[in-house]
Short mmCIF file of C-alpha atoms in Angstrom, two decimals:
data_model
loop_
_atom_site.label_atom_id
_atom_site.label_comp_id
_atom_site.label_asym_id
_atom_site.label_seq_id
_atom_site.Cartn_x
_atom_site.Cartn_y
_atom_site.Cartn_z
CA MET I 140 23.84 -14.35 -14.37
CA ARG I 141 25.50 -12.31 -11.61
CA ARG I 142 24.11 -9.12 -13.11
CA ILE I 143 20.57 -10.52 -13.06
CA LEU I 144 20.98 -11.66 -9.47
CA ALA I 145 22.31 -8.20 -8.53
CA ILE I 146 19.27 -6.54 -10.15
CA VAL I 147 16.88 -8.91 -8.38
CA ALA I 148 18.64 -8.36 -5.04
CA LYS I 149 18.48 -4.58 -5.54
CA GLU I 150 14.74 -4.76 -6.35
CA ILE I 151 14.08 -6.86 -3.25
CA ARG I 152 16.11 -4.49 -1.03
CA GLU I 153 14.22 -1.48 -2.37
CA ALA I 154 10.80 -3.13 -2.06
CA LEU I 155 11.31 -4.69 1.39
CA PRO I 156 10.50 -1.68 3.62
CA ALA I 157 7.34 -0.81 1.66
CA THR I 158 6.30 -4.48 1.52
CA ILE I 159 6.66 -4.96 5.28
CA PHE I 160 4.86 -1.71 6.06
CA PHE I 161 1.93 -2.38 3.71
CA LEU I 162 1.76 -6.04 4.70
CA LEU I 163 1.10 -4.92 8.27
CA LEU I 164 -1.29 -2.15 7.18
CA PHE I 165 -3.34 -4.36 4.83
CA HIS I 166 -3.62 -7.17 7.38
CA LEU I 167 -4.88 -4.65 9.96
CA ILE I 168 -7.35 -3.29 7.42
CA GLY I 169 -8.49 -6.83 6.60
CA LEU I 170 -8.98 -7.54 10.31
CA THR I 171 -10.93 -4.30 10.72
CA LYS I 172 -13.12 -5.15 7.73
CA ALA I 173 -13.80 -8.64 9.11
CA VAL I 174 -14.80 -7.28 12.51
CA VAL I 175 -17.01 -4.54 11.05
CA LEU I 176 -18.77 -7.02 8.76
CA ASP I 177 -19.08 -9.66 11.53
CA GLU I 178 -17.02 -12.08 9.45
CA TYR I 179 -14.75 -13.32 12.21
CA SER I 180 -13.22 -16.10 10.15
CA LEU I 181 -9.71 -15.15 9.20
CA SER I 182 -9.47 -17.22 6.05
CA ALA I 183 -6.37 -17.93 4.02
CA LEU I 184 -8.04 -16.14 1.12
CA ARG I 185 -8.34 -12.92 3.14
CA ALA I 186 -4.69 -13.18 4.24
CA MET I 187 -3.61 -13.91 0.68
CA GLY I 188 -5.54 -10.87 -0.56
CA ALA I 189 -3.87 -8.65 2.03
CA THR I 190 -0.45 -10.04 1.15
CA MET I 191 -1.02 -9.59 -2.59
CA GLY I 192 -2.30 -6.06 -1.96
CA ALA I 193 0.83 -5.23 0.01
CA LEU I 194 3.08 -6.58 -2.74
CA ILE I 195 1.18 -4.67 -5.43
CA VAL I 196 1.27 -1.39 -3.49
CA ALA I 197 4.98 -1.85 -2.68
CA LYS I 198 5.66 -2.36 -6.39
CA ALA I 199 3.47 0.65 -7.21
CA VAL I 200 5.59 2.72 -4.81
CA LEU I 201 8.75 1.62 -6.65
CA VAL I 202 7.18 2.38 -10.04
CA VAL I 203 6.02 5.84 -8.96
CA GLU I 204 9.46 6.56 -7.46
CA ALA I 205 11.07 5.70 -10.81
CA LEU I 206 8.82 8.06 -12.78
CA SER I 207 9.78 11.67 -13.30
CA ILE I 208 6.20 12.70 -12.40
CA ALA I 209 6.99 11.78 -8.79
CA ARG I 210 9.41 14.70 -8.65
CA LEU I 211 6.97 17.19 -10.18
CA PHE I 212 6.68 19.18 -6.94
CA SER I 213 10.28 19.17 -5.79
CA GLY I 214 10.44 22.74 -4.45
CA ARG I 215 9.45 21.95 -0.88
CA ARG I 216 9.72 18.56 0.76
CA ILE I 217 6.15 18.61 2.09
CA SER I 218 4.75 19.37 -1.39
CA ASN I 219 6.65 16.42 -2.80
CA ILE I 220 5.50 14.14 0.05
CA LEU I 221 1.87 15.12 -0.49
CA TRP I 222 2.17 14.74 -4.27
CA ARG I 223 3.71 11.25 -4.05
CA THR I 224 1.11 10.25 -1.44
CA LEU I 225 -1.58 11.30 -3.93
CA LEU I 226 0.06 9.28 -6.71
CA TYR I 227 0.44 6.20 -4.49
CA GLY I 228 -3.14 6.67 -3.31
CA ALA I 229 -4.51 6.87 -6.86
CA LEU I 230 -2.87 3.56 -7.76
CA THR I 231 -4.04 2.00 -4.51
CA LEU I 232 -7.59 3.26 -5.04
CA ILE I 233 -7.61 1.60 -8.47
CA PHE I 234 -6.49 -1.63 -6.81
CA ARG I 235 -9.24 -1.30 -4.17
CA PHE I 236 -11.90 -0.88 -6.87
CA VAL I 237 -10.59 -3.93 -8.72
CA GLU I 238 -10.51 -5.87 -5.44
CA GLU I 239 -14.21 -5.12 -4.91
CA PHE I 240 -15.10 -5.59 -8.58
CA ILE I 241 -13.62 -9.04 -9.33
CA PRO I 242 -15.89 -11.00 -6.94
CA LEU I 243 -18.90 -9.16 -8.33
CA VAL I 244 -17.97 -10.10 -11.92
CA SER I 245 -17.81 -13.76 -10.93
CA LYS I 246 -21.09 -13.44 -9.00
CA HIS I 247 -23.06 -11.60 -11.70
CA GLY I 248 -21.40 -13.17 -14.73
CA GLU I 249 -20.90 -10.03 -16.79
CA ILE I 250 -19.25 -6.65 -16.37
CA VAL I 251 -22.35 -4.44 -16.77
CA SER I 252 -24.25 -6.42 -14.10
CA ALA I 253 -21.18 -6.32 -11.86
CA ILE I 254 -21.06 -2.52 -12.16
CA ARG I 255 -24.72 -2.30 -11.18
CA GLY I 256 -24.06 -4.76 -8.36
CA MET I 257 -21.08 -2.73 -7.20
CA ILE I 258 -23.22 0.37 -6.84
CA GLY I 259 -25.77 -1.48 -4.71
CA GLU I 260 -23.76 -4.13 -2.89
CA VAL I 261 -20.54 -2.42 -1.84
CA SER I 262 -20.61 -0.74 1.55
CA TRP I 263 -19.42 2.69 0.42
CA PRO I 264 -19.02 4.14 3.92
CA LEU I 265 -16.75 1.21 4.82
CA PHE I 266 -14.91 1.58 1.51
CA ALA I 267 -14.34 5.28 2.25
CA VAL I 268 -13.11 4.66 5.80
CA LEU I 269 -10.72 1.92 4.70
CA SER I 270 -9.47 4.18 1.90
CA LEU I 271 -8.79 6.91 4.45
CA TRP I 272 -6.76 4.43 6.49
CA ILE I 273 -4.79 3.50 3.39
CA PHE I 274 -4.17 7.15 2.45
CA SER I 275 -3.07 7.84 6.03
CA GLY I 276 -0.70 4.87 5.88
CA LEU I 277 0.64 6.03 2.53
CA PHE I 278 1.27 9.51 3.89
CA PHE I 279 3.01 8.11 6.97
CA TYR I 280 5.12 5.77 4.83
CA THR I 281 6.12 8.58 2.44
CA LEU I 282 6.93 10.95 5.30
CA VAL I 283 9.06 8.41 7.19
CA SER I 284 10.87 7.17 4.08
CA ASP I 285 11.80 10.75 3.17
CA MET I 286 13.03 11.44 6.69
CA VAL I 287 15.13 8.26 6.67
CA LYS I 288 16.68 9.27 3.34
CA MET I 289 17.35 12.75 4.70
CA VAL I 290 18.95 11.61 7.97
CA GLU I 291 20.76 8.57 6.53
CA PRO I 292 19.59 4.95 6.86
CA ASN I 293 22.60 3.79 8.89
CA LYS I 294 22.08 6.48 11.52
CA ILE I 295 18.42 5.45 11.86
CA LYS I 296 19.43 1.79 12.14
CA ASP I 297 22.02 2.62 14.81
CA ALA I 298 19.52 4.75 16.73
CA LEU I 299 16.86 2.03 16.69
CA PHE I 300 19.02 -1.00 17.44
CA SER I 301 21.71 0.34 19.75
CA ARG I 302 21.51 -0.09 23.49
CA LEU I 303 20.05 2.69 25.57
CA ASN I 304 22.52 4.48 27.79
CA SER I 305 21.59 4.23 31.47
#
């Protein structure tokens, strides 16, 4: 039982930074989408979708980090950061398509009609802009997480939470 609890605690510790970061990012994206589409109601469903998206992307980050493909370009740090950002982005893009597709399946009743509906009903410029925001967030997250690993997490924590000298 202790071993299971240790594994769960380790998973939570590893997923927490990514979850917090993407929770903030996805809620900002949801707010942006609501304002652009003149849907000013911030429903619980929209917040739940953003929260689920953040949890899925945080788990995707952990899965990609565990795969050997994530270290394919390990010669230079920037190559590896860009490569992992691309991998995270591909998984996130799949999630974004599914996020747009599921309501259309329930609206149209069948998959083929939903695909046709997706082509006509989805605001592709908005989809592209939101995807750019997500890719930018993924790049920033990957860059910062690598820098924290390089410098040492405790030094970053001390630098952020210590008192400023006068």
